[in-house]
Every structure is written in structure tokens, then in C-alpha cells.
XYZ file of C-alpha atoms in Angstrom:
419
model
C 0.000 0.000 0.000
C 1.358 3.496 -0.842
C 0.403 4.867 2.554
C 2.247 2.077 4.398
C 5.364 2.644 2.272
C 5.246 6.368 3.039
C 5.014 5.766 6.805
C 7.940 3.326 6.569
C 10.127 5.923 4.839
C 9.167 8.559 7.378
C 10.051 6.154 10.240
C 13.487 5.349 8.777
C 14.153 9.059 8.248
C 13.190 9.886 11.848
C 15.419 7.144 13.251
C 18.320 8.316 11.062
C 17.902 11.921 12.200
C 17.723 10.774 15.852
C 20.939 8.757 15.533
C 22.725 11.703 13.892
C 21.453 13.956 16.685
C 22.678 11.609 19.432
C 26.071 11.255 17.751
C 26.398 15.015 17.511
C 25.429 15.444 21.158
C 27.981 12.772 22.186
C 30.828 14.507 20.374
C 29.747 17.876 21.820
C 29.732 16.510 25.398
C 33.071 14.742 24.862
C 34.643 17.973 23.609
C 33.296 19.936 26.599
C 34.481 17.255 29.070
C 37.961 17.304 27.544
C 38.056 21.101 27.840
C 36.975 20.980 31.516
C 39.515 18.264 32.365
C 42.243 20.216 30.616
C 41.359 23.354 32.577
C 41.274 21.463 35.883
C 44.603 19.753 35.193
C 46.126 23.129 34.384
C 44.887 24.343 37.778
C 46.491 21.362 39.538
C 43.375 19.214 40.050
C 43.399 15.508 39.272
C 39.953 14.009 38.617
C 39.705 10.297 39.323
C 37.006 7.724 40.043
C 36.604 7.058 43.796
C 37.924 3.740 45.071
C 35.779 1.372 47.101
C 38.506 -0.938 48.324
C 42.107 -0.996 49.499
C 44.071 -2.069 52.557
C 43.174 1.179 54.318
C 39.472 1.185 53.378
C 37.588 3.360 50.919
C 37.161 6.383 53.217
C 40.883 6.734 53.825
C 41.874 5.943 50.221
C 39.455 8.426 48.675
C 40.213 11.334 51.002
C 43.972 10.800 50.997
C 43.963 10.587 47.165
C 43.330 14.318 47.107
C 46.615 15.114 48.833
C 48.762 14.512 45.730
C 52.379 13.412 45.987
C 52.518 13.530 49.783
C 49.610 11.100 50.062
C 51.144 8.765 47.485
C 54.350 8.478 49.490
C 52.338 7.833 52.656
C 50.501 4.821 51.188
C 53.638 3.059 50.001
C 55.394 0.648 52.333
C 58.949 -0.569 52.614
C 60.757 2.764 52.928
C 61.341 4.357 56.309
C 58.942 7.290 56.749
C 60.223 10.836 57.308
C 61.107 11.870 60.851
C 57.780 13.728 61.139
C 55.310 11.375 59.451
C 51.704 12.277 58.618
C 50.366 8.781 59.320
C 46.685 9.343 58.537
C 45.052 12.356 56.914
C 41.453 11.497 57.847
C 40.185 12.283 61.376
C 40.832 9.650 64.052
C 39.239 9.134 67.473
C 42.109 7.576 69.429
C 45.300 5.551 69.201
C 48.077 3.809 71.110
C 51.271 1.865 70.567
C 50.931 -1.937 70.579
C 53.769 -4.516 70.646
C 54.837 -5.993 67.317
C 57.811 -8.351 67.458
C 60.760 -6.403 68.790
C 59.168 -3.024 67.984
C 55.727 -1.381 68.048
C 52.844 -0.462 65.782
C 50.571 2.560 66.091
C 47.009 1.232 66.338
C 44.329 3.854 65.709
C 40.565 4.172 65.268
C 38.972 6.058 62.381
C 36.485 8.624 63.634
C 33.860 8.265 60.876
C 33.608 4.447 60.854
C 35.170 3.016 64.032
C 37.479 0.853 61.919
C 40.850 -0.032 63.463
C 44.136 0.426 61.570
C 47.802 -0.420 62.198
C 50.693 1.820 61.114
C 54.299 0.617 61.015
C 56.713 3.386 62.125
C 59.666 1.696 60.396
C 58.082 0.326 57.212
C 55.629 3.156 56.586
C 52.662 0.853 55.885
C 49.097 1.465 57.082
C 46.733 -1.542 57.131
C 43.081 -1.798 58.113
C 42.353 -4.542 60.708
C 38.589 -4.550 61.437
C 35.280 -4.343 59.558
C 32.816 -3.552 62.373
C 31.077 -0.283 61.499
C 30.367 2.148 64.355
C 29.865 5.649 62.928
C 30.228 8.993 64.728
C 33.024 7.918 67.076
C 33.481 10.577 69.759
C 36.626 9.136 71.385
C 38.558 5.856 71.451
C 41.144 4.077 73.610
C 43.371 1.220 72.484
C 45.161 -1.484 74.474
C 46.492 -4.420 72.472
C 43.547 -6.085 70.724
C 40.963 -4.390 72.949
C 39.363 -1.150 71.793
C 37.050 1.240 73.642
C 34.893 3.234 71.228
C 32.605 6.009 72.427
C 30.059 7.022 69.802
C 27.037 9.274 69.483
C 23.628 7.608 69.499
C 20.382 9.525 70.063
C 22.413 12.583 71.157
C 24.109 10.575 73.934
C 27.653 9.188 74.107
C 27.502 5.377 74.258
C 30.528 3.299 75.285
C 31.411 0.060 73.483
C 34.286 -2.237 74.537
C 35.335 -4.647 71.799
C 38.073 -7.173 71.160
C 39.397 -8.567 67.897
C 37.469 -11.647 66.783
C 39.115 -14.905 65.740
C 37.663 -15.216 62.211
C 38.375 -13.025 59.211
C 36.250 -11.810 56.326
C 38.236 -10.532 53.344
C 41.224 -10.401 55.675
C 39.446 -8.206 58.247
C 38.425 -8.999 61.829
C 35.197 -8.210 63.650
C 35.113 -6.264 66.905
C 33.193 -8.414 69.386
C 32.251 -6.922 72.724
C 29.770 -5.324 75.044
C 27.910 -2.014 75.228
C 28.394 -0.334 78.625
C 25.627 2.221 78.135
C 25.302 5.974 77.827
C 26.015 7.338 81.324
C 29.818 7.074 81.452
C 31.641 10.424 81.543
C 35.195 9.032 81.255
C 36.764 5.586 80.885
C 40.294 4.154 80.755
C 42.190 0.876 80.871
C 43.211 0.028 84.431
C 45.254 -3.068 83.540
C 45.429 -5.768 80.894
C 42.176 -7.281 82.151
C 40.284 -4.401 83.797
C 38.705 -1.042 83.048
C 37.876 1.892 85.250
C 35.194 4.451 84.511
C 33.253 7.341 86.033
C 29.466 7.461 86.060
C 27.213 10.019 87.744
C 23.658 9.755 89.042
C 21.476 11.286 91.751
C 23.624 9.647 94.437
C 26.853 11.289 93.230
C 29.910 10.475 91.129
C 30.942 6.804 91.135
C 34.423 5.503 90.316
C 34.010 1.900 89.135
C 36.346 -0.978 88.292
C 35.189 -3.758 85.955
C 36.536 -6.530 83.738
C 36.984 -5.923 80.011
C 33.703 -7.683 79.230
C 31.778 -5.458 81.639
C 31.324 -8.122 84.324
C 32.421 -7.967 87.959
C 31.739 -4.249 88.357
C 32.905 -2.908 91.724
C 32.610 0.609 93.068
C 35.972 1.981 94.207
C 34.856 5.391 95.406
C 31.739 7.564 95.696
C 32.061 11.341 95.564
C 29.299 13.807 96.331
C 29.868 15.623 93.006
C 32.519 16.517 90.467
C 33.455 16.249 86.799
C 36.761 14.389 86.552
C 39.185 12.962 84.017
C 40.907 9.621 84.695
C 44.639 8.857 84.735
C 45.282 5.247 85.878
C 48.849 4.418 86.942
C 50.839 1.213 86.441
C 50.653 0.134 90.117
C 46.841 0.298 90.344
C 46.534 3.844 91.662
C 44.161 6.222 89.867
C 44.533 9.994 89.562
C 41.364 12.079 89.281
C 41.750 15.559 87.774
C 38.854 18.005 87.627
C 38.114 19.095 84.076
C 39.991 22.323 83.554
C 38.688 25.780 82.678
C 40.659 28.989 82.233
C 41.028 30.907 85.497
C 38.819 28.446 87.426
C 40.381 26.741 90.453
C 40.860 23.008 89.915
C 41.819 20.044 92.104
C 43.464 16.663 91.622
C 43.313 13.567 93.826
C 44.988 10.188 94.051
C 42.860 7.102 94.688
C 44.676 4.117 96.179
C 43.888 0.497 95.332
C 41.787 0.303 98.508
C 39.817 3.442 97.550
C 41.512 5.986 99.838
C 41.323 9.537 98.458
C 44.430 11.749 98.841
C 44.681 15.358 97.537
C 47.517 15.983 95.055
C 46.848 19.595 94.019
C 44.263 21.980 95.470
C 42.930 25.294 94.197
C 45.097 25.667 91.061
C 43.646 27.901 88.294
C 43.116 26.050 85.017
C 44.760 22.901 86.378
C 45.994 20.244 83.945
C 48.085 17.434 85.368
C 50.155 14.565 83.974
C 51.290 11.975 86.551
C 54.253 9.720 85.829
C 52.999 6.140 85.381
C 55.635 4.503 87.623
C 56.736 7.246 90.053
C 55.299 10.123 92.061
C 56.480 12.777 89.570
C 53.916 15.263 88.241
C 53.780 17.727 85.366
C 51.457 20.561 86.380
C 49.949 23.008 83.913
C 48.016 26.143 84.826
C 45.882 28.629 82.913
C 45.298 31.791 84.906
C 43.105 33.182 82.145
C 45.886 35.522 81.089
C 48.373 32.845 80.021
C 49.800 29.339 80.464
C 52.575 27.998 82.688
C 54.108 24.567 83.324
C 55.940 23.176 86.354
C 57.256 19.804 87.547
C 57.357 18.033 90.923
C 59.439 14.914 91.475
C 57.006 13.757 94.181
C 53.692 14.773 95.681
C 55.510 16.528 98.543
C 58.479 17.762 96.490
C 59.360 21.311 95.522
C 57.491 22.837 92.596
C 60.006 23.579 89.800
C 58.682 26.124 87.235
C 59.542 25.476 83.586
C 59.612 29.076 82.408
C 60.654 28.249 78.825
C 57.642 25.992 78.205
C 54.350 27.898 78.579
C 52.000 25.058 77.679
C 49.419 22.680 79.123
C 50.247 19.313 80.678
C 47.861 17.748 78.144
C 50.457 18.485 75.445
C 53.121 16.435 77.294
C 54.130 12.780 77.658
C 56.523 11.116 80.078
C 59.311 9.022 78.550
C 58.961 5.371 79.676
C 62.545 4.742 80.743
C 64.395 6.436 83.579
C 67.225 7.543 81.321
C 66.805 8.962 77.827
C 69.724 8.367 75.465
C 67.752 10.143 72.733
C 67.777 13.485 74.543
C 69.412 16.328 72.602
C 72.168 16.860 75.165
C 74.555 14.325 76.691
C 73.418 15.061 80.231
C 72.012 12.054 82.085
C 68.329 12.580 82.881
C 66.465 10.506 85.447
C 62.974 11.864 84.671
C 62.281 12.809 81.062
C 59.167 14.245 79.447
C 58.458 15.641 76.004
C 56.158 18.649 75.677
C 54.669 20.463 72.698
C 54.933 24.209 73.286
C 53.025 26.850 71.272
C 55.390 28.969 69.180
C 53.279 32.116 69.643
C 51.484 33.607 72.664
C 48.220 31.764 73.301
C 46.200 34.789 74.406
C 43.561 34.875 77.118
C 41.352 31.972 78.228
C 43.323 29.521 76.116
C 41.969 26.273 77.590
C 38.336 27.335 77.180
C 38.918 28.298 73.555
C 41.103 25.250 72.812
C 38.552 22.787 74.179
C 35.866 24.467 72.049
C 38.109 24.246 68.981
C 37.974 27.988 68.318
C 41.739 28.476 68.647
C 44.710 26.373 67.523
C 48.470 26.608 67.951
C 51.591 25.737 65.992
C 53.869 23.836 68.358
C 57.537 22.995 68.821
C 58.821 20.018 70.827
C 60.822 20.432 74.059
C 62.535 17.804 76.183
C 62.041 18.301 79.938
C 64.513 17.195 82.606
C 62.126 16.615 85.475
C 64.830 16.199 88.120
C 66.559 19.483 87.283
C 63.452 21.430 86.329
C 64.867 22.486 82.952
C 63.688 22.217 79.349
C 65.218 22.718 75.914
C 63.826 22.715 72.395
C 64.773 19.744 70.226
C 62.364 19.780 67.253
C 60.597 22.727 65.615
C 57.674 21.839 63.374
C 57.230 23.776 60.146
C 55.106 26.901 60.547
C 53.295 26.060 57.297
C 52.163 22.732 58.774
C 50.568 24.376 61.839
C 50.359 21.218 63.951
C 48.425 21.696 67.199
C 49.544 18.723 69.329
C 46.879 16.765 71.204
C 47.092 13.518 73.268
C 50.807 12.711 72.755
C 51.926 9.138 73.562
C 55.460 7.665 73.618
C 56.171 4.028 72.772
C 57.811 1.725 75.337
C 61.211 1.956 73.660
C 61.162 5.760 73.886
C 61.827 6.125 70.150
C 58.558 7.591 68.887
C 55.935 10.155 69.862
C 52.487 9.690 68.304
C 49.957 12.505 68.540
C 46.858 14.021 66.987
C 46.615 17.403 65.306
C 43.810 19.106 67.225
C 42.837 21.247 64.228
C 41.846 18.324 61.964
C 42.183 15.203 64.213
C 44.749 13.629 61.867
C 47.484 11.317 63.185
C 51.204 12.193 63.227
C 54.355 10.378 64.355
C 57.680 11.943 65.386
C 60.877 9.921 65.545
C 62.682 11.315 68.594
C 66.219 10.581 67.398
C 67.049 11.292 63.752
């Protein structure tokens, strides 16, 4: 039929025109994409498809991929990292050194996922260990294969204590543990098998000891009130330090194994305190509201020795584990050694209040403190362009490395003490 033939010709013509139109649109889009990519490359941007795998996990791989050459060198293993090593660019919640053969690894917890990673200070490798997802991690503590993760749920901080499982899935382990609830204000490892934590209710503030699985809970001490931070010591003693505020008088107490409460420091403005794990030595920081100061005492009853060259907070310090430090910058024998990060510029007024809120950050240099002599000297200045604000420093048992967080972005750094 003539009409059918006409409709057939019209259909073929329409399909041909549509194909030519699509081909033209494809070449137009391709040309525009090439122009955009060329412009971005000229500006220094590198567009790539996000990865969903890798030994460090997709979150770390994708974010770190944007850091260019520095990130590429960080992901490679085998070569010794630089003296100041940016271990992890994504925010972390907590970390610690764990034994590994004759040396140590830095084990840390990713803030966004709760995944646990291991970093090798000598080989420069970073490997993911767990696959248990716990988002919105507020804080974390690590001891061997046990991890405390505190995360936000329903606007409350919930505490989970997990241990590495025995089976793997795609080479990763599960975190198997117990949820301790949402009323804990601070928690810490007391020993290899026990925890200690603080919980408050209508009756007061309770200091509690429990096993790692949450069983066998025993109250050590009941206080009428108070908001404290925990600092357990190696011999079973526990130091309670009131949470500091600029210009506000703070107190610190020692709790014996039997639960006896003994004052350590009373009525100190902006008190921060770092007890030595295996002696009576104390690093004592103050914030009068107008500025910071640091002092040392070799014992609870000893003389207070001001460290005038190190205006900083005790929370930016860490005691060296051994009695004598052969890595110290000078050849003088030191019996009590600490390393402190000291702001390079004046901190201004009400530093602690502003620092805790995250509204102010510092660029720090590292000092070595001779606790017995009450002296300090600078031994490592971090680059001003890096602007590292040291938080939660920890030294490994060999005294070779200091691991710490950058308070401004919660990334993880490692400093080799001796070059």
C-alpha cells in the first residue's frame, strides 16, 4: 500500500535523524568534558574515580587521594617514613602503641567508621584490621587487641568495649564486645584485664572498676559531686583531675587500690596534670586566664620547679617510659624525662576554654624536659606552614617515637625522637 510505504520511509528518516542527533550530542559533550579536564589539570586538580577498596578502606583511600604526591608516598610501604610522618590524613578518634615483634605499631581508630588500623613506624605501611562499622566515634582508647569506642547515638555518648574476633572476612576482623551504656563520663584501661570508669547519678559520682567484658563491676569510690578525668597508673593507683577551665580553680586527687582519696593539688587555676605512670612525679599546667605555665614536681611533697621556657598545658606532654633517655638532645644524664609540645606564639587569654571548644589552635615545637633538674630545651621545631596543634601525645615503650593528633583536623602524626 502506498500509505504504508510512506510511513515506513518517514520512520526510517526519523530514526536516522535521531541517531545523527545523538552522535552530535555525544561529540559535543566529549569535547566539553575534555576542555573541563584540561582546565582542571592546568589548575592542579586531578579528577579520578573514587575507590571502594584498598588495605586502608575506601574512606581513607578516597580522602587521601586528594593530597597529591605527599599522600602517594604515605601509602607506600617498605621505605622508612620521614622523621615527622603524617600517618593518617582522615580524622581519628584515638590511638596507642601496641607490641609488634621487637618493635611497636601505632594502632588507631577512624572517627567516621570506628574501623581499626595499624601503622608501622619503620616500614611506613598502614593496614586496616577490622570491619565492624560504628559511625560517629566521639573518642577511642586502644590497648592491644581491645578497643574502647565512644560514639554518638540519640544525642548521647555510648561506650562500646570490643576485642578482635578470631575469624576473618576478606582479611578483616570483627570487633566483638559489650555495650556499657550511655552514662559514662570518662573511661580508661586500668590493667590488661580491667577497666575503670566514672558514672554520675542522683547519688553522686561513682568511680568503678570492671573486667573488660563489663562483668564484675565494683565501686571503688563515691564522691558527692565533680566532673573528673581519669589517669590510671601502672601500680593500680588512679589519679582524678577536675576538668579544667581557664582561670577556674581546679583540684586533683589520688585514689589508692583500697579506695583511699588523697589530695595531690588543690585550688590551682586552670589545672591540667600529667602523673608519671611509675613514680610520684607530676607535670602541672596552669591557665590563669591571662596565660599558660608549666611546672614539675618529682614527688607529691616535692618542691614545685617552674619550667619558664615551656608555657604550655600538661595535656600536650608525655613522660618518657625509661628512667634515662639516650635520645635526649644533650649528653646530660636525665632521670625523669618528658616531652612537651609548646606553642610557638602567645596563646592569648582563656586559652583552655577556647582550645577545648576548637575555636583556637596553635603551631607547636617540641621540648625535652629534665624533670629532676626542672629544665627544658627545644629539640624539634615543626614547620610553621604545617601548623600542627599537638593533642594527646603518647610515647612508645622503647622511647623512640611520639604519636599525637593534630587538634585542628584530628589527623594522626608520628615523630621519631632521634634522627
